[in-house]
PDB file of C-alpha atoms and ligand atoms in Angstrom:
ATOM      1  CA  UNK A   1      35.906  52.094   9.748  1.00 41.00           C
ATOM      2  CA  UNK A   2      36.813  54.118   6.209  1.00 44.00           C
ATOM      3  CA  UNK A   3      33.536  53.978   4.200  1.00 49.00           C
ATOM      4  CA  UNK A   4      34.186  52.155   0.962  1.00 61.00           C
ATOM      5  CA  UNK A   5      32.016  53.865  -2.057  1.00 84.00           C
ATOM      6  CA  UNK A   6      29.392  52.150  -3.656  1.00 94.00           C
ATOM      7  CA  UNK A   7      30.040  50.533  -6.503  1.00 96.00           C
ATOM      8  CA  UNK A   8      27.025  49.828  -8.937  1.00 95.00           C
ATOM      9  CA  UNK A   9      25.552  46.479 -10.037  1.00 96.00           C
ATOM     10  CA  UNK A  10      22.997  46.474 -12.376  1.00 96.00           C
ATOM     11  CA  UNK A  11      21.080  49.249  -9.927  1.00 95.00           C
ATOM     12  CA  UNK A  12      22.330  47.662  -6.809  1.00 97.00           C
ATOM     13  CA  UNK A  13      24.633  49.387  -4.389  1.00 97.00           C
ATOM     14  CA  UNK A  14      27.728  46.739  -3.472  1.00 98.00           C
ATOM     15  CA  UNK A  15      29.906  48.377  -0.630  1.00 97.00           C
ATOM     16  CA  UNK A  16      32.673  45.964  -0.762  1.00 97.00           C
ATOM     17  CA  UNK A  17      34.465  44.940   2.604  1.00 97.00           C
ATOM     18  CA  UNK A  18      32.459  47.556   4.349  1.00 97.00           C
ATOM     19  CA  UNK A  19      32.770  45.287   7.378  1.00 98.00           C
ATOM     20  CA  UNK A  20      36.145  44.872   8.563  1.00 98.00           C
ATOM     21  CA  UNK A  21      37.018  41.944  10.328  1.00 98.00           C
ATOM     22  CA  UNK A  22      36.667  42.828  13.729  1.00 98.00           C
ATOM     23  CA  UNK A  23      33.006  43.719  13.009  1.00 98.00           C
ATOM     24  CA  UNK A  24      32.392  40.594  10.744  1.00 98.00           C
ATOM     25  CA  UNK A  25      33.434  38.620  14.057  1.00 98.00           C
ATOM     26  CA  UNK A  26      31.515  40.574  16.077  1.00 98.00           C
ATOM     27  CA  UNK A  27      28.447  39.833  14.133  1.00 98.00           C
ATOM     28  CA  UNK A  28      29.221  36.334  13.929  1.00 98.00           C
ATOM     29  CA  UNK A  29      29.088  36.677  17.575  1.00 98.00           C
ATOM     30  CA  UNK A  30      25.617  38.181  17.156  1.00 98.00           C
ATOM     31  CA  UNK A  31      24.391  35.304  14.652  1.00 98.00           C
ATOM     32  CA  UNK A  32      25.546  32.598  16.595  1.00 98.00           C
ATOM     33  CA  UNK A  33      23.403  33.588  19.284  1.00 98.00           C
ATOM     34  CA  UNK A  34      20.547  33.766  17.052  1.00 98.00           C
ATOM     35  CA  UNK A  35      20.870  30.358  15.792  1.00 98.00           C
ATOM     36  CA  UNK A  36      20.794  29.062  19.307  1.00 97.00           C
ATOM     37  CA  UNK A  37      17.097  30.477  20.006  1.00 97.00           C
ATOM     38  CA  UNK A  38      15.893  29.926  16.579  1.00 98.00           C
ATOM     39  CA  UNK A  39      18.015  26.830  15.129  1.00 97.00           C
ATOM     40  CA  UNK A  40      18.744  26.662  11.583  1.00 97.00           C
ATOM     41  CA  UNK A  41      16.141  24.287   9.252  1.00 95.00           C
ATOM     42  CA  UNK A  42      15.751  23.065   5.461  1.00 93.00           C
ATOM     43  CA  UNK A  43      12.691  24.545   4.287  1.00 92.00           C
ATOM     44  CA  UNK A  44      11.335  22.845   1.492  1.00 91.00           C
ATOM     45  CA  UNK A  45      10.597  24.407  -2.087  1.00 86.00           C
ATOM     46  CA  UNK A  46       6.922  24.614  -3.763  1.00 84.00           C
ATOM     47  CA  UNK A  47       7.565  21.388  -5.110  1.00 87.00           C
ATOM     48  CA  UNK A  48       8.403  19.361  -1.970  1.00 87.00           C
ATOM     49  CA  UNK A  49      12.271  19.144  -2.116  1.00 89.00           C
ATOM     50  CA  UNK A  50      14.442  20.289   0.130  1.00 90.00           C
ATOM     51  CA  UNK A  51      16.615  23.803  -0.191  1.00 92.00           C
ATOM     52  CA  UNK A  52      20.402  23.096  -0.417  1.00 95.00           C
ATOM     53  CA  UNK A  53      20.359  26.494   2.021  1.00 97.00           C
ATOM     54  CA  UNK A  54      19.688  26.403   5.955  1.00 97.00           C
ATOM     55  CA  UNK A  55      17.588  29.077   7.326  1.00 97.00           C
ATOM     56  CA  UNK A  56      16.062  31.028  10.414  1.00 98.00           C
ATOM     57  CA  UNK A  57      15.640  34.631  11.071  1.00 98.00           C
ATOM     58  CA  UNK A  58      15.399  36.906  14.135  1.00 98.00           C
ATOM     59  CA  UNK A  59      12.734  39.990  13.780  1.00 98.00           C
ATOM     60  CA  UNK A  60       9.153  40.106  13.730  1.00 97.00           C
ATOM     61  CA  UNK A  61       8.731  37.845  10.703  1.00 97.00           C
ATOM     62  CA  UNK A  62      10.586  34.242   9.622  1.00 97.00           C
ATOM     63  CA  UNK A  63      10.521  33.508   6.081  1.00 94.00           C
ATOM     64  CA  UNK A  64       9.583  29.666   5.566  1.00 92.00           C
ATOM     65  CA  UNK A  65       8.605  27.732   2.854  1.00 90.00           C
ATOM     66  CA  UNK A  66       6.931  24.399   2.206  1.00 86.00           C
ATOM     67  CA  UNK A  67       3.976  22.965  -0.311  1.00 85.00           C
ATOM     68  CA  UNK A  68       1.582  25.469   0.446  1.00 86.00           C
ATOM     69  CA  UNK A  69       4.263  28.205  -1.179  1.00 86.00           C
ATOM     70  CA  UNK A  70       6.474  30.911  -0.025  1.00 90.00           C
ATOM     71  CA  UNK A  71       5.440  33.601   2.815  1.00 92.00           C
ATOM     72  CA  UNK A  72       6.455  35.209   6.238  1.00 95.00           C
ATOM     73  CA  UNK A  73       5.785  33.362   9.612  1.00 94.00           C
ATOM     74  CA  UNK A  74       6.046  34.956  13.034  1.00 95.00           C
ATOM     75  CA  UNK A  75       7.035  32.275  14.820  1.00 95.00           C
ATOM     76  CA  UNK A  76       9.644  29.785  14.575  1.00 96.00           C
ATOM     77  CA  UNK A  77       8.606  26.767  12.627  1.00 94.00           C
ATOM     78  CA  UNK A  78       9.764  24.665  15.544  1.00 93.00           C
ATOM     79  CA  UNK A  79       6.775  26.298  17.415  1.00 93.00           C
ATOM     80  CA  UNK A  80       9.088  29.505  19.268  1.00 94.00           C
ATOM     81  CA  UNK A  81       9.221  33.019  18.646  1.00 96.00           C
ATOM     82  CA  UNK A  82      11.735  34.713  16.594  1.00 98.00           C
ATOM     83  CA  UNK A  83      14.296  36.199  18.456  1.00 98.00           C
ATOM     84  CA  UNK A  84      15.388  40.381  17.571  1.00 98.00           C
ATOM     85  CA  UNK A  85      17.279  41.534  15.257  1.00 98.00           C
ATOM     86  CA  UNK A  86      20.710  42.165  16.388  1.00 98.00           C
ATOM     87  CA  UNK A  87      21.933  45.686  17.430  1.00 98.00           C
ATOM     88  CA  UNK A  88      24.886  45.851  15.568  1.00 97.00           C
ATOM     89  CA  UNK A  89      22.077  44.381  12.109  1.00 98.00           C
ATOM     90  CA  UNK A  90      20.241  47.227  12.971  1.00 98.00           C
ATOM     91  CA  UNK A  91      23.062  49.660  12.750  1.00 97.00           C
ATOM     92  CA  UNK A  92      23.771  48.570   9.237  1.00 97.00           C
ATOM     93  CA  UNK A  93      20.769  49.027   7.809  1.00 98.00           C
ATOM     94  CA  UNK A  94      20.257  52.297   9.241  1.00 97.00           C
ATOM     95  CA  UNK A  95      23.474  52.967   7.805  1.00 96.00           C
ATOM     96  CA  UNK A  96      23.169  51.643   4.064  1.00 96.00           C
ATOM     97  CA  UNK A  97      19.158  50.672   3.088  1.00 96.00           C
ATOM     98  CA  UNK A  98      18.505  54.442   2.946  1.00 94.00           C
ATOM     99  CA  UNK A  99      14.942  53.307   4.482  1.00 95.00           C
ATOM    100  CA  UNK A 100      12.327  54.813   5.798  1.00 92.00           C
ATOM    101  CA  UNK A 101      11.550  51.859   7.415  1.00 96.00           C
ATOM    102  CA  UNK A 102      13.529  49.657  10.140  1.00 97.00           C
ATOM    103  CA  UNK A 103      13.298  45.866   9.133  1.00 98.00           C
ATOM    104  CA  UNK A 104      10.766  43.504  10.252  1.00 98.00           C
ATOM    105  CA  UNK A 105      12.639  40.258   9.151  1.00 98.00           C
ATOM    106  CA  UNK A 106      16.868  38.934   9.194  1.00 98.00           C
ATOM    107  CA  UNK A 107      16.446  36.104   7.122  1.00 98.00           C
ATOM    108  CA  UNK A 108      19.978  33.867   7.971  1.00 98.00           C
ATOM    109  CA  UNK A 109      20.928  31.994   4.805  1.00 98.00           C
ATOM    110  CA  UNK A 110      23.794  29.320   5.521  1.00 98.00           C
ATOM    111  CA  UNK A 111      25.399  27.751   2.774  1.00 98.00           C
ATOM    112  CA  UNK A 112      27.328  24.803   3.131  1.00 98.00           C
ATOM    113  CA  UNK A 113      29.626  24.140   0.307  1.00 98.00           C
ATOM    114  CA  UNK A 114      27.606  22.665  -2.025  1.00 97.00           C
ATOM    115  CA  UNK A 115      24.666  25.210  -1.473  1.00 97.00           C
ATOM    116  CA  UNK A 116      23.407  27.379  -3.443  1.00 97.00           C
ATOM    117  CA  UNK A 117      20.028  29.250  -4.600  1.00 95.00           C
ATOM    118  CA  UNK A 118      18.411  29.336  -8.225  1.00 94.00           C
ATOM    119  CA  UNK A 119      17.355  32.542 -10.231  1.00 96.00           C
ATOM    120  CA  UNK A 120      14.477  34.124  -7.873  1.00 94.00           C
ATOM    121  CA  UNK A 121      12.572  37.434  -7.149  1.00 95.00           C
ATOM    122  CA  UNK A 122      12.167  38.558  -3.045  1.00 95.00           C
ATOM    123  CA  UNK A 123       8.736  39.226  -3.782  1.00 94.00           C
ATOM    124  CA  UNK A 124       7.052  38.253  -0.680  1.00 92.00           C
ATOM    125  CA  UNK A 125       7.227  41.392   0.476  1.00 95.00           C
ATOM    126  CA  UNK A 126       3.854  44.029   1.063  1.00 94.00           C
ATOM    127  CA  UNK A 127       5.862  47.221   0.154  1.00 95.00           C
ATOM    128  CA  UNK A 128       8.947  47.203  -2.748  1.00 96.00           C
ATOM    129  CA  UNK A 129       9.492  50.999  -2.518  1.00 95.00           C
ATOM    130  CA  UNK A 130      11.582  49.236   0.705  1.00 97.00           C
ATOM    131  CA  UNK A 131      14.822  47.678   0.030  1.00 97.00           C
ATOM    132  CA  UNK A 132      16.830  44.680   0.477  1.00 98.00           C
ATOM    133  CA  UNK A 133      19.986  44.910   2.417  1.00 98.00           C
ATOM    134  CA  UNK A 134      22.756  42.042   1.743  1.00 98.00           C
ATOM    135  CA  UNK A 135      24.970  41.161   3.948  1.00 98.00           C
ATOM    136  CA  UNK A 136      27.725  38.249   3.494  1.00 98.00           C
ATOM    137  CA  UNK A 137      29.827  36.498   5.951  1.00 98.00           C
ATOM    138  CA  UNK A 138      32.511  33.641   5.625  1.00 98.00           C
ATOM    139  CA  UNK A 139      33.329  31.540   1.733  1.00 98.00           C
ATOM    140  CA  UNK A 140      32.955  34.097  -1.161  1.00 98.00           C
ATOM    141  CA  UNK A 141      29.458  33.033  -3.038  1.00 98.00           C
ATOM    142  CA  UNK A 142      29.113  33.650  -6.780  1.00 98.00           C
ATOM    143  CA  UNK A 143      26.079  36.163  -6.826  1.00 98.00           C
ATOM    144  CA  UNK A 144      24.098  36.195 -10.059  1.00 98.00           C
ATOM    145  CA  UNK A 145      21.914  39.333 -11.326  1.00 98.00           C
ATOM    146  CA  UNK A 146      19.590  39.532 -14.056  1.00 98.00           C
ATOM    147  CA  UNK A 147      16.759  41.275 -14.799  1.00 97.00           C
ATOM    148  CA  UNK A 148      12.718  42.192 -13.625  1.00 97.00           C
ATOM    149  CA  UNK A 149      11.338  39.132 -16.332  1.00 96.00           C
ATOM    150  CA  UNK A 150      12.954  35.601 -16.299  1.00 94.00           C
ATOM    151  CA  UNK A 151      15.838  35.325 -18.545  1.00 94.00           C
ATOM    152  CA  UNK A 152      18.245  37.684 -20.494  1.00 96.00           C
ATOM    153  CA  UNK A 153      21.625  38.331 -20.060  1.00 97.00           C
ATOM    154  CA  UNK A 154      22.975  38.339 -16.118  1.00 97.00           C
ATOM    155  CA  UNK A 155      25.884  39.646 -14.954  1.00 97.00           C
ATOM    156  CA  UNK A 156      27.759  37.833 -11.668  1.00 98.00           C
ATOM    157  CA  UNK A 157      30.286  38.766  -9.113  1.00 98.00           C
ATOM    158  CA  UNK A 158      31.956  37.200  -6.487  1.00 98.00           C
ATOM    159  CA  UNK A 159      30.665  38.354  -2.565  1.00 98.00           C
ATOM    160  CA  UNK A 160      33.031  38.444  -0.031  1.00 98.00           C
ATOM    161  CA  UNK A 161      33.046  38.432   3.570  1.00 98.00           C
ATOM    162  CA  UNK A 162      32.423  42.060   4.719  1.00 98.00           C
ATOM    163  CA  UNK A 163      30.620  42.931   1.685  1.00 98.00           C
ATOM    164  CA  UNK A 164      27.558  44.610   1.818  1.00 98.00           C
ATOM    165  CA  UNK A 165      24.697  44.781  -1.065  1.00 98.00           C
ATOM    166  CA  UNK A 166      21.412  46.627  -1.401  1.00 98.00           C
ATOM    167  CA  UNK A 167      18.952  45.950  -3.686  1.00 97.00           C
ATOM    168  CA  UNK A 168      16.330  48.700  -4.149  1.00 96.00           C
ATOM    169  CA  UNK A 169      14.782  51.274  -6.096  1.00 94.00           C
ATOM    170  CA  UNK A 170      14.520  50.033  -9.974  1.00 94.00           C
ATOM    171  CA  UNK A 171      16.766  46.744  -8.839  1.00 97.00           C
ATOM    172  CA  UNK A 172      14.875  45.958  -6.437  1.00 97.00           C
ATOM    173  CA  UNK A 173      12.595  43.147  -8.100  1.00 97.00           C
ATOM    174  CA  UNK A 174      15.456  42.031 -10.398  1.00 98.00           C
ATOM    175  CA  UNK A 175      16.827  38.314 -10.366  1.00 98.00           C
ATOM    176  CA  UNK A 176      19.159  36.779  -8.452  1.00 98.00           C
ATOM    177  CA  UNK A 177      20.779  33.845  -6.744  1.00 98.00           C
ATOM    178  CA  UNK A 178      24.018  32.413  -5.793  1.00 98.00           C
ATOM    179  CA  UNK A 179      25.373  29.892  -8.328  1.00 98.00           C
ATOM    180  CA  UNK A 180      28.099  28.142  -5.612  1.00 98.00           C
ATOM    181  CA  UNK A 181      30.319  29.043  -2.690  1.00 98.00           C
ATOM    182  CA  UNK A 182      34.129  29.166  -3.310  1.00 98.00           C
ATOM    183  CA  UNK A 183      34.647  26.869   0.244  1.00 98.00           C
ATOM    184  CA  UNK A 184      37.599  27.744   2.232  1.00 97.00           C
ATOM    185  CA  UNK A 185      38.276  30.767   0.953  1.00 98.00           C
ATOM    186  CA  UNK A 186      37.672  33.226   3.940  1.00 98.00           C
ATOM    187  CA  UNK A 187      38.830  32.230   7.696  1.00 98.00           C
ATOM    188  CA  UNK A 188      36.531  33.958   9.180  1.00 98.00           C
ATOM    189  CA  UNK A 189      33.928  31.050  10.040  1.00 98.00           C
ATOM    190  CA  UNK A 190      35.462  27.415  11.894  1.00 96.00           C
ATOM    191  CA  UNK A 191      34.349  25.155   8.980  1.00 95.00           C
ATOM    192  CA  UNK A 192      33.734  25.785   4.921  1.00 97.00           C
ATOM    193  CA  UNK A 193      30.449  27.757   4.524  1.00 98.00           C
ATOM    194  CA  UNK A 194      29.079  31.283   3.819  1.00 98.00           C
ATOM    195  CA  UNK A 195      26.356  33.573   6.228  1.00 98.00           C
ATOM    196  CA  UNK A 196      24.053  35.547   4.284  1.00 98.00           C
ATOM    197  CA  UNK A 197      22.113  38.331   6.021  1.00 98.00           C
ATOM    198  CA  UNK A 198      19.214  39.620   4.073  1.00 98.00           C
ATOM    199  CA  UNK A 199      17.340  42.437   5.984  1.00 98.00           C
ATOM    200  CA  UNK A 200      13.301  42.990   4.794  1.00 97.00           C
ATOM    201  CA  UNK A 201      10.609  45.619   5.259  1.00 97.00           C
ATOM    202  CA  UNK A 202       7.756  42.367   4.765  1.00 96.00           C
ATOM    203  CA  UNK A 203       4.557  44.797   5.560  1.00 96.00           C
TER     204      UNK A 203
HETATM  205  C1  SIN B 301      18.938  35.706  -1.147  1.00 80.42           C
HETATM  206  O1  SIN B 301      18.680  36.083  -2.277  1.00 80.42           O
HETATM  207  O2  SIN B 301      18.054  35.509  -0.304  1.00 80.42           O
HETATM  208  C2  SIN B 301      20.350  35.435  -0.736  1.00 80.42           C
HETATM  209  C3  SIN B 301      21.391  36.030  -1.620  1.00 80.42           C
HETATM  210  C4  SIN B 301      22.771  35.699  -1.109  1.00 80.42           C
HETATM  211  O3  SIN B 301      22.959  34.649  -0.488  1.00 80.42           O
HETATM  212  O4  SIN B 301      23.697  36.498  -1.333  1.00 80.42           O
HETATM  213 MN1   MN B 302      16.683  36.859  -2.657  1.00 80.42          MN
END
């Protein structure tokens, strides 16, 4: 696989198509398996409505939300334990976070394709000298990046399957969400939709 050079968003490191497809399947592969031990749920936001985004995770810690707020569970809200983070997940972000850390959470974002996710900071985290790695799989999603305070100008770019974004140093607390999928534009997944991987450091 020809490393692709990083190209720089607002701080952030974007390796675009790093995964060719043959590895985006394989990981697929991987993810699929995940979802089967730890199925995919709606958590709900501070404010009791339900996330347009599907989640579960495999690692030490889940991330889960509800009315008592945002944080890291180890267990599966269904009552199981998470299952590990894939080999191949590993690999990556041994490859790209520049970490001194391995991850302690894979937190599986599927977007259907009328999902997306509002303007937020990954703040839940003990330790932001550790990065976020991105991963995204399937439908392109329109990524939006802004800044450390609310508001200001943002900048957006389209993620594509194979892509791969980390989010650390001085970007690492900036802003971001996904405005909206672009459905059936990749082939890689059976029906409309996009994976997101993000990979955490949460103590
Ligand atoms: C996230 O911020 O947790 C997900 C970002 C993405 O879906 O690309
Ligand atoms: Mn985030």
């Amino acid at each position: 696989m020809p490393p692709s050079s990083a190209v720089a968003l607002r701080g952030m490191a974007l390796y675009p198509g790093w995964l060719d497809r043959p590895a985006q399947e394989a990981l697929v592969a991987d993810l699929r398996a995940v979802i089967a031990a730890a199925p995919l749920f709606a958590p709900h936001t501070r404010w009791g409505k339900p996330m347009s985004v599907r989640m579960t995770a495999a690692g030490r810690f889940g991330w889960y939300s509800d009315r008592r707020g945002y944080r890291y569970i180890d267990h599966h809200p269904g009552g199981g334990p998470w299952p590990p983070i894939p080999d191949r997940v590993l690999a990556l972000w041994r490859a790209l976070s520049g970490a001194s850390r391995d991850p302690e959470c894979c937190l599986l974002n599927w977007y259907g394709p009328d999902a997306r996710m509002g303007l937020h900071q990954d703040r839940d985290e003990a330790d932001f000298t550790q990065p976020v790695l991105s991963v995204s799989l399937g439908d392109d999603g329109l990524f939006r990046v802004g800044n450390q305070e609310r508001g200001g100008p943002t900048e957006s770019v389209w993620l594509r399957s194979g892509d791969v974004l980390v989010m650390g140093g001085a970007a690492r607390l900036l802003h971001h969400g996904i405005d909206r999928i672009a459905p059936g534009t990749s082939t890689l997944l059976p029906a409309p939709g996009r994976i997101n991987l993000t990979l955490r450091v949460v103590t």
